[in-house]
Amino acid sequence: MEQTASSSASEQGGPLRTYWTKIWHANVPPKIKVLVWRLVHGIVPTRLALLSRHLHIQDVACVFCKSTNESSLHVFKECDALQCFWRLGPLKLKAKEQAAGDLKNWLFDVLDMLNSNQVDFFFMALWSVWTERNKIVWNDGCFQPMHMIQWCTSSLEEFQKYHQKVACKKKRPLTKWQCPPRGRLKINIDGAFQVDSGVGGIGVVVRDDLGTGIAAIARPFLHAHSAINMEAEACRAGLLLGIHQGWSDVVIESDSALLIAALKSEEDNFSEVSRVFDDCKDYLSAFQSVEIRHIYREANGVAHRLAHLASYLLLDDIWLDETPAIIQDVLYEDYCNVSIVARGSGFMSPRCKVLILI
């Protein structure tokens, strides 16, 4: 790998917080933010990166210039063939002339130069370079810099037309947990990670279409890698629980936008948790019907409580027939907040019927 992927949780705080704020607040499609995140962490599958992972790559030359090994720094910054694209675009970047030891530093240097609107276009341009590269590799496409610039401009305008930022500081309304559709189960997952100690934890709770808790998981990880590592482990645990229980129709909910984007992405992932992501994608195919949703933290209270307790109190237990007092209040609060259509049944306590720790 060109660059070791470090803990995203620790990097997103401290002196780099400004850069991460610009990345996650950019008004571009989520998949483009994920690409930028992968570029910063050096986990984009360029030919040189694949070769470093001992994959058989016959040709490691850049698909644009055909003369230099295809590293991420070369493709996005230093390739001679791409300089016209950067110079002719509205940002008029002299990419190759900018000093930078690696791609991450160059990206952050550019972010320091740009306002928010220019950042949006810059991210679209990065996406355009990568998609153009893939077209050449897989579809024998040809390099068309002017077409790329036009695409960036029109695509950004089209996206922002329907995703305008709200100028006022009006708070968004709080969301509540909702029951899954009739006949389906909802699996809420969450991960917790302590940067200082490296201890993590996961929480999983499963409820039916009446809001009744039917399963839950709490598990600590003494040597966790990052916050996204714990989110992925929670997802894997929830999916394995569903497979072992023989559930066929489920809804997966997480408050991690990065996890949801990774699960929906068809591209290979080369981060430190790539194997967990791969397992999750394989397990998804075991269900007859599965829906993946992103939710806000306030709608994920039970799973969050379990993950927090697993991380800080090393909660790791098996409950049968009843839910423990530590989550009963959050389950009941969710139950009271949902609007359930009358189905001929009276009140059902959100009591755990089955709990299996896997």
Tab-separated table of C-alpha atoms in Angstrom:
chain	number	residue	atom	x	y	z
A	1	MET	CA	0.000	0.000	0.000
A	2	GLU	CA	1.293	3.455	-0.863
A	3	GLN	CA	0.407	4.900	2.516
A	4	THR	CA	-0.566	3.197	5.732
A	5	ALA	CA	-4.165	3.919	6.647
A	6	SER	CA	-4.194	5.484	10.093
A	7	SER	CA	-7.036	5.795	12.515
A	8	SER	CA	-9.681	7.985	10.969
A	9	ALA	CA	-11.077	8.719	14.399
A	10	SER	CA	-7.828	10.200	15.735
A	11	GLU	CA	-7.007	12.076	12.524
A	12	GLN	CA	-10.387	13.745	12.338
A	13	GLY	CA	-9.666	15.615	15.534
A	14	GLY	CA	-6.892	18.013	16.489
A	15	PRO	CA	-5.033	20.039	13.851
A	16	LEU	CA	-6.643	18.222	10.910
A	17	ARG	CA	-10.217	18.960	11.991
A	18	THR	CA	-10.460	21.920	9.587
A	19	TYR	CA	-9.626	19.733	6.606
A	20	TRP	CA	-12.082	17.001	7.578
A	21	THR	CA	-14.776	19.623	8.068
A	22	LYS	CA	-14.200	20.878	4.528
A	23	ILE	CA	-14.346	17.323	3.195
A	24	TRP	CA	-17.496	16.146	4.963
A	25	HIS	CA	-19.325	19.482	4.548
A	26	ALA	CA	-18.637	19.759	0.821
A	27	ASN	CA	-21.807	20.010	-1.260
A	28	VAL	CA	-21.028	17.035	-3.505
A	29	PRO	CA	-22.434	13.480	-3.739
A	30	PRO	CA	-21.465	11.219	-0.786
A	31	LYS	CA	-19.563	8.800	-3.030
A	32	ILE	CA	-17.188	11.636	-3.955
A	33	LYS	CA	-16.512	12.421	-0.290
A	34	VAL	CA	-15.691	8.742	0.222
A	35	LEU	CA	-13.213	8.882	-2.673
A	36	VAL	CA	-11.500	11.910	-1.095
A	37	TRP	CA	-11.376	10.068	2.244
A	38	ARG	CA	-9.719	7.122	0.495
A	39	LEU	CA	-7.250	9.405	-1.263
A	40	VAL	CA	-6.231	10.978	2.045
A	41	HIS	CA	-5.669	7.523	3.552
A	42	GLY	CA	-3.816	6.187	0.497
A	43	ILE	CA	-6.228	3.325	-0.186
A	44	VAL	CA	-7.238	3.970	-3.788
A	45	PRO	CA	-6.517	0.833	-5.893
A	46	THR	CA	-4.005	2.233	-8.377
A	47	ARG	CA	-1.844	-0.256	-10.266
A	48	LEU	CA	1.154	0.372	-8.028
A	49	ALA	CA	-1.001	-0.068	-4.913
A	50	LEU	CA	-2.342	-3.391	-6.202
A	51	LEU	CA	1.180	-4.554	-7.035
A	52	SER	CA	2.311	-3.722	-3.491
A	53	ARG	CA	-0.419	-6.073	-2.245
A	54	HIS	CA	1.208	-8.876	-4.255
A	55	LEU	CA	-1.504	-8.953	-6.900
A	56	HIS	CA	-0.454	-9.959	-10.401
A	57	ILE	CA	-0.333	-6.739	-12.419
A	58	GLN	CA	1.217	-7.039	-15.882
A	59	ASP	CA	1.454	-3.316	-16.556
A	60	VAL	CA	1.897	-0.731	-13.804
A	61	ALA	CA	2.276	2.243	-16.136
A	62	CYS	CA	-0.086	5.215	-15.836
A	63	VAL	CA	-3.017	4.849	-18.229
A	64	PHE	CA	-2.836	8.545	-19.141
A	65	CYS	CA	0.856	9.133	-19.915
A	66	LYS	CA	1.985	5.488	-20.365
A	67	SER	CA	5.445	6.387	-19.039
A	68	THR	CA	5.406	6.476	-15.222
A	69	ASN	CA	4.270	3.946	-12.639
A	70	GLU	CA	0.659	4.546	-11.620
A	71	SER	CA	0.721	5.739	-8.025
A	72	SER	CA	-2.075	7.861	-6.580
A	73	LEU	CA	0.268	10.863	-6.307
A	74	HIS	CA	1.164	10.529	-9.979
A	75	VAL	CA	-2.374	9.995	-11.288
A	76	PHE	CA	-4.004	12.862	-9.430
A	77	LYS	CA	-1.162	15.392	-9.292
A	78	GLU	CA	1.994	14.788	-11.307
A	79	CYS	CA	0.912	13.103	-14.554
A	80	ASP	CA	2.003	15.300	-17.495
A	81	ALA	CA	-1.048	14.273	-19.514
A	82	LEU	CA	-3.384	15.622	-16.834
A	83	GLN	CA	-1.741	19.018	-16.407
A	84	CYS	CA	-3.900	20.489	-19.181
A	85	PHE	CA	-7.016	19.320	-17.320
A	86	TRP	CA	-5.945	21.076	-14.121
A	87	ARG	CA	-4.766	24.253	-15.888
A	88	LEU	CA	-7.754	24.649	-18.229
A	89	GLY	CA	-10.344	24.117	-15.502
A	90	PRO	CA	-11.851	27.005	-13.514
A	91	LEU	CA	-9.387	26.423	-10.656
A	92	LYS	CA	-6.384	26.827	-13.013
A	93	LEU	CA	-4.245	24.628	-10.793
A	94	LYS	CA	-0.568	24.182	-11.572
A	95	ALA	CA	-0.662	20.802	-9.887
A	96	LYS	CA	2.766	19.498	-10.854
A	97	GLU	CA	4.516	22.687	-9.773
A	98	GLN	CA	3.109	22.497	-6.247
A	99	ALA	CA	5.572	20.912	-3.835
A	100	ALA	CA	4.148	17.997	-1.856
A	101	GLY	CA	5.722	14.881	-0.428
A	102	ASP	CA	2.581	12.804	-0.811
A	103	LEU	CA	-0.968	13.053	-2.091
A	104	LYS	CA	-2.452	13.771	1.332
A	105	ASN	CA	-0.285	16.862	1.825
A	106	TRP	CA	-1.068	18.105	-1.673
A	107	LEU	CA	-4.811	17.697	-1.122
A	108	PHE	CA	-4.634	19.624	2.139
A	109	ASP	CA	-2.474	22.335	0.537
A	110	VAL	CA	-5.078	22.793	-2.198
A	111	LEU	CA	-7.894	22.923	0.361
A	112	ASP	CA	-6.050	25.777	2.094
A	113	MET	CA	-6.166	27.753	-1.171
A	114	LEU	CA	-9.834	27.299	-2.049
A	115	ASN	CA	-13.164	28.646	-0.847
A	116	SER	CA	-16.121	26.318	-0.302
A	117	ASN	CA	-17.446	26.568	-3.879
A	118	GLN	CA	-13.999	25.870	-5.294
A	119	VAL	CA	-13.596	22.910	-2.946
A	120	ASP	CA	-16.785	21.419	-4.386
A	121	PHE	CA	-15.421	21.693	-7.931
A	122	PHE	CA	-12.014	20.334	-6.863
A	123	PHE	CA	-13.641	17.218	-5.423
A	124	MET	CA	-15.693	16.761	-8.598
A	125	ALA	CA	-12.454	17.051	-10.585
A	126	LEU	CA	-10.785	14.345	-8.478
A	127	TRP	CA	-13.766	12.077	-9.103
A	128	SER	CA	-13.607	12.853	-12.818
A	129	VAL	CA	-9.924	11.882	-12.981
A	130	TRP	CA	-10.594	8.547	-11.302
A	131	THR	CA	-13.664	7.684	-13.381
A	132	GLU	CA	-11.864	8.692	-16.589
A	133	ARG	CA	-8.985	6.460	-15.580
A	134	ASN	CA	-11.369	3.545	-15.004
A	135	LYS	CA	-13.042	4.093	-18.382
A	136	ILE	CA	-9.667	3.812	-20.076
A	137	VAL	CA	-8.753	0.668	-18.110
A	138	TRP	CA	-12.037	-1.193	-18.446
A	139	ASN	CA	-13.756	0.232	-21.525
A	140	ASP	CA	-10.829	1.290	-23.736
A	141	GLY	CA	-11.948	4.902	-23.443
A	142	CYS	CA	-9.914	7.881	-24.583
A	143	PHE	CA	-8.659	10.808	-22.504
A	144	GLN	CA	-10.790	13.927	-23.129
A	145	PRO	CA	-9.796	16.742	-20.737
A	146	MET	CA	-12.283	19.310	-22.067
A	147	HIS	CA	-15.116	16.809	-21.798
A	148	MET	CA	-14.046	16.119	-18.188
A	149	ILE	CA	-14.162	19.834	-17.334
A	150	GLN	CA	-17.615	20.197	-18.886
A	151	TRP	CA	-18.823	17.123	-17.017
A	152	CYS	CA	-17.544	18.486	-13.679
A	153	THR	CA	-19.304	21.803	-14.225
A	154	SER	CA	-22.647	20.418	-15.390
A	155	SER	CA	-22.761	17.553	-12.874
A	156	LEU	CA	-21.953	19.847	-9.958
A	157	GLU	CA	-24.608	22.354	-11.020
A	158	GLU	CA	-27.177	19.586	-11.437
A	159	PHE	CA	-26.418	18.078	-8.017
A	160	GLN	CA	-26.405	21.390	-6.161
A	161	LYS	CA	-29.632	22.426	-7.861
A	162	TYR	CA	-31.433	19.752	-5.856
A	163	HIS	CA	-29.146	19.796	-2.793
A	164	GLN	CA	-28.920	23.439	-1.861
A	165	LYS	CA	-27.391	24.253	1.512
A	166	VAL	CA	-29.763	25.908	3.939
A	167	ALA	CA	-28.449	29.374	4.752
A	168	CYS	CA	-30.250	29.783	8.063
A	169	LYS	CA	-29.130	28.070	11.243
A	170	LYS	CA	-32.458	26.433	11.882
A	171	LYS	CA	-31.977	23.182	13.721
A	172	ARG	CA	-33.118	20.055	11.965
A	173	PRO	CA	-35.952	18.248	13.750
A	174	LEU	CA	-34.893	15.333	15.904
A	175	THR	CA	-35.649	11.966	14.371
A	176	LYS	CA	-36.975	8.948	16.233
A	177	TRP	CA	-36.564	5.230	15.769
A	178	GLN	CA	-39.301	3.766	13.573
A	179	CYS	CA	-40.643	0.232	13.282
A	180	PRO	CA	-39.672	-1.754	10.184
A	181	PRO	CA	-42.323	-2.618	7.567
A	182	ARG	CA	-44.745	-5.440	8.391
A	183	GLY	CA	-43.073	-8.843	8.371
A	184	ARG	CA	-39.520	-7.497	8.505
A	185	LEU	CA	-36.932	-7.164	11.262
A	186	LYS	CA	-34.778	-4.114	11.906
A	187	ILE	CA	-31.152	-4.513	12.980
A	188	ASN	CA	-29.652	-1.372	14.514
A	189	ILE	CA	-25.870	-1.370	14.847
A	190	ASP	CA	-23.296	0.960	16.378
A	191	GLY	CA	-19.624	1.017	17.296
A	192	ALA	CA	-17.672	2.911	19.947
A	193	PHE	CA	-13.933	3.625	19.980
A	194	GLN	CA	-11.650	5.215	22.577
A	195	VAL	CA	-8.728	6.895	20.826
A	196	ASP	CA	-6.540	7.079	23.952
A	197	SER	CA	-6.829	3.435	25.035
A	198	GLY	CA	-7.580	1.779	21.700
A	199	VAL	CA	-10.500	-0.077	23.294
A	200	GLY	CA	-13.678	-0.397	21.276
A	201	GLY	CA	-17.097	-1.934	21.552
A	202	ILE	CA	-20.093	-2.856	19.433
A	203	GLY	CA	-23.817	-2.818	20.025
A	204	VAL	CA	-26.548	-4.575	18.065
A	205	VAL	CA	-30.280	-4.639	18.729
A	206	VAL	CA	-32.972	-6.359	16.670
A	207	ARG	CA	-36.670	-5.472	16.786
A	208	ASP	CA	-39.744	-6.656	14.935
A	209	ASP	CA	-42.492	-4.644	13.233
A	210	LEU	CA	-44.192	-4.011	16.592
A	211	GLY	CA	-41.069	-2.530	18.140
A	212	THR	CA	-40.476	-5.576	20.327
A	213	GLY	CA	-36.830	-6.376	21.026
A	214	ILE	CA	-35.985	-9.917	19.936
A	215	ALA	CA	-32.172	-9.963	20.065
A	216	ALA	CA	-29.175	-7.889	21.102
A	217	ILE	CA	-25.386	-8.004	21.195
A	218	ALA	CA	-22.790	-6.161	23.278
A	219	ARG	CA	-19.119	-6.990	22.791
A	220	PRO	CA	-15.849	-5.241	23.690
A	221	PHE	CA	-12.704	-5.168	21.520
A	222	LEU	CA	-9.531	-4.583	23.531
A	223	HIS	CA	-7.404	-3.838	20.469
A	224	ALA	CA	-9.608	-1.859	18.107
A	225	HIS	CA	-8.124	0.059	15.172
A	226	SER	CA	-10.542	2.916	14.604
A	227	ALA	CA	-14.143	4.068	14.865
A	228	ILE	CA	-14.992	2.732	11.392
A	229	ASN	CA	-13.446	-0.589	12.426
A	230	MET	CA	-15.981	-0.867	15.248
A	231	GLU	CA	-18.875	0.192	13.001
A	232	ALA	CA	-17.909	-2.541	10.538
A	233	GLU	CA	-17.547	-5.155	13.301
A	234	ALA	CA	-21.009	-4.245	14.603
A	235	CYS	CA	-22.426	-4.705	11.126
A	236	ARG	CA	-20.727	-8.066	10.722
A	237	ALA	CA	-22.017	-9.255	14.102
A	238	GLY	CA	-25.570	-8.161	13.294
A	239	LEU	CA	-25.546	-9.878	9.910
A	240	LEU	CA	-24.109	-13.091	11.355
A	241	LEU	CA	-26.793	-13.085	14.034
A	242	GLY	CA	-29.455	-12.766	11.350
A	243	ILE	CA	-27.961	-15.615	9.326
A	244	HIS	CA	-27.702	-17.918	12.343
A	245	GLN	CA	-31.283	-17.143	13.342
A	246	GLY	CA	-32.571	-17.799	9.821
A	247	TRP	CA	-34.054	-14.348	9.275
A	248	SER	CA	-34.817	-13.606	5.627
A	249	ASP	CA	-36.115	-10.017	5.448
A	250	VAL	CA	-34.187	-7.381	7.389
A	251	VAL	CA	-33.452	-3.666	7.520
A	252	ILE	CA	-29.954	-2.598	8.605
A	253	GLU	CA	-29.606	0.846	10.219
A	254	SER	CA	-26.401	2.649	11.210
A	255	ASP	CA	-25.549	6.243	12.076
A	256	SER	CA	-22.200	5.903	10.251
A	257	ALA	CA	-22.499	7.445	6.784
A	258	LEU	CA	-19.050	6.103	5.933
A	259	LEU	CA	-20.073	2.520	6.726
A	260	ILE	CA	-23.267	2.780	4.672
A	261	ALA	CA	-21.342	4.231	1.721
A	262	ALA	CA	-18.753	1.441	1.943
A	263	LEU	CA	-21.443	-1.268	2.019
A	264	LYS	CA	-23.157	0.209	-1.029
A	265	SER	CA	-19.931	0.798	-2.967
A	266	GLU	CA	-18.977	-1.705	-5.663
A	267	GLU	CA	-15.298	-0.718	-5.548
A	268	ASP	CA	-12.699	-2.748	-3.674
A	269	ASN	CA	-11.703	-1.376	-0.290
A	270	PHE	CA	-8.063	-1.464	0.785
A	271	SER	CA	-8.321	0.054	4.254
A	272	GLU	CA	-7.361	-1.713	7.477
A	273	VAL	CA	-10.929	-3.005	7.783
A	274	SER	CA	-11.294	-4.185	4.183
A	275	ARG	CA	-11.745	-7.815	5.225
A	276	VAL	CA	-14.603	-6.902	7.541
A	277	PHE	CA	-16.272	-4.896	4.761
A	278	ASP	CA	-15.853	-7.857	2.401
A	279	ASP	CA	-17.427	-10.204	4.968
A	280	CYS	CA	-20.383	-7.854	5.402
A	281	LYS	CA	-20.988	-7.668	1.657
A	282	ASP	CA	-20.864	-11.471	1.416
A	283	TYR	CA	-23.288	-11.874	4.328
A	284	LEU	CA	-25.767	-9.423	2.786
A	285	SER	CA	-26.311	-11.866	-0.069
A	286	ALA	CA	-27.492	-14.519	2.407
A	287	PHE	CA	-30.768	-12.675	3.021
A	288	GLN	CA	-33.801	-12.855	0.781
A	289	SER	CA	-34.396	-9.127	1.220
A	290	VAL	CA	-32.125	-6.580	2.899
A	291	GLU	CA	-32.269	-2.784	3.041
A	292	ILE	CA	-29.405	-0.599	4.283
A	293	ARG	CA	-30.252	2.799	5.774
A	294	HIS	CA	-28.357	5.701	7.312
A	295	ILE	CA	-30.004	7.277	10.361
A	296	TYR	CA	-29.122	9.991	12.859
A	297	ARG	CA	-27.623	9.170	16.250
A	298	GLU	CA	-30.824	9.978	18.170
A	299	ALA	CA	-32.635	7.204	16.263
A	300	ASN	CA	-29.946	4.695	17.218
A	301	GLY	CA	-30.016	5.051	20.988
A	302	VAL	CA	-30.222	1.385	22.023
A	303	ALA	CA	-27.328	0.202	19.855
A	304	HIS	CA	-25.318	3.254	20.928
A	305	ARG	CA	-25.921	2.465	24.613
A	306	LEU	CA	-24.751	-1.133	24.147
A	307	ALA	CA	-21.646	-0.110	22.190
A	308	HIS	CA	-20.737	2.535	24.771
A	309	LEU	CA	-21.086	0.106	27.671
A	310	ALA	CA	-19.111	-2.555	25.814
A	311	SER	CA	-16.291	-0.084	25.195
A	312	TYR	CA	-16.120	1.615	28.598
A	313	LEU	CA	-17.344	-1.141	30.934
A	314	LEU	CA	-16.275	-4.123	28.786
A	315	LEU	CA	-19.862	-5.359	28.751
A	316	ASP	CA	-19.885	-8.834	27.196
A	317	ASP	CA	-22.779	-11.002	28.255
A	318	ILE	CA	-25.687	-13.205	27.178
A	319	TRP	CA	-29.236	-12.350	28.156
A	320	LEU	CA	-32.114	-14.737	27.665
A	321	ASP	CA	-35.859	-14.074	27.899
A	322	GLU	CA	-35.517	-10.514	29.155
A	323	THR	CA	-33.587	-7.360	28.459
A	324	PRO	CA	-31.205	-6.026	31.114
A	325	ALA	CA	-32.084	-2.865	32.975
A	326	ILE	CA	-29.255	-0.978	31.263
A	327	ILE	CA	-31.151	-0.735	27.955
A	328	GLN	CA	-34.756	-1.252	29.010
A	329	ASP	CA	-35.387	2.475	29.370
A	330	VAL	CA	-34.099	3.255	25.864
A	331	LEU	CA	-36.118	0.421	24.342
A	332	TYR	CA	-39.248	1.680	26.052
A	333	GLU	CA	-38.602	5.262	24.949
A	334	ASP	CA	-38.280	4.130	21.325
A	335	TYR	CA	-41.429	2.045	21.680
A	336	CYS	CA	-43.418	5.017	22.973
A	337	ASN	CA	-42.188	7.283	20.183
A	338	VAL	CA	-43.197	5.126	17.241
A	339	SER	CA	-46.574	5.333	15.564
A	340	ILE	CA	-47.805	1.784	15.126
A	341	VAL	CA	-50.924	1.116	13.082
A	342	ALA	CA	-53.482	-0.843	15.104
A	343	ARG	CA	-53.138	-4.515	14.283
A	344	GLY	CA	-55.589	-6.040	16.708
A	345	SER	CA	-53.040	-6.506	19.455
A	346	GLY	CA	-52.637	-4.798	22.779
A	347	PHE	CA	-49.528	-3.392	24.393
A	348	MET	CA	-46.417	-5.515	24.049
A	349	SER	CA	-43.498	-4.816	26.362
A	350	PRO	CA	-40.224	-4.276	24.491
A	351	ARG	CA	-38.841	-7.343	26.183
A	352	CYS	CA	-36.034	-9.381	24.637
A	353	LYS	CA	-37.392	-12.767	23.547
A	354	VAL	CA	-34.117	-14.245	22.333
A	355	LEU	CA	-30.547	-13.090	22.798
A	356	ILE	CA	-27.610	-14.946	21.341
A	357	LEU	CA	-24.065	-13.626	21.600
A	358	ILE	CA	-22.015	-14.762	18.625
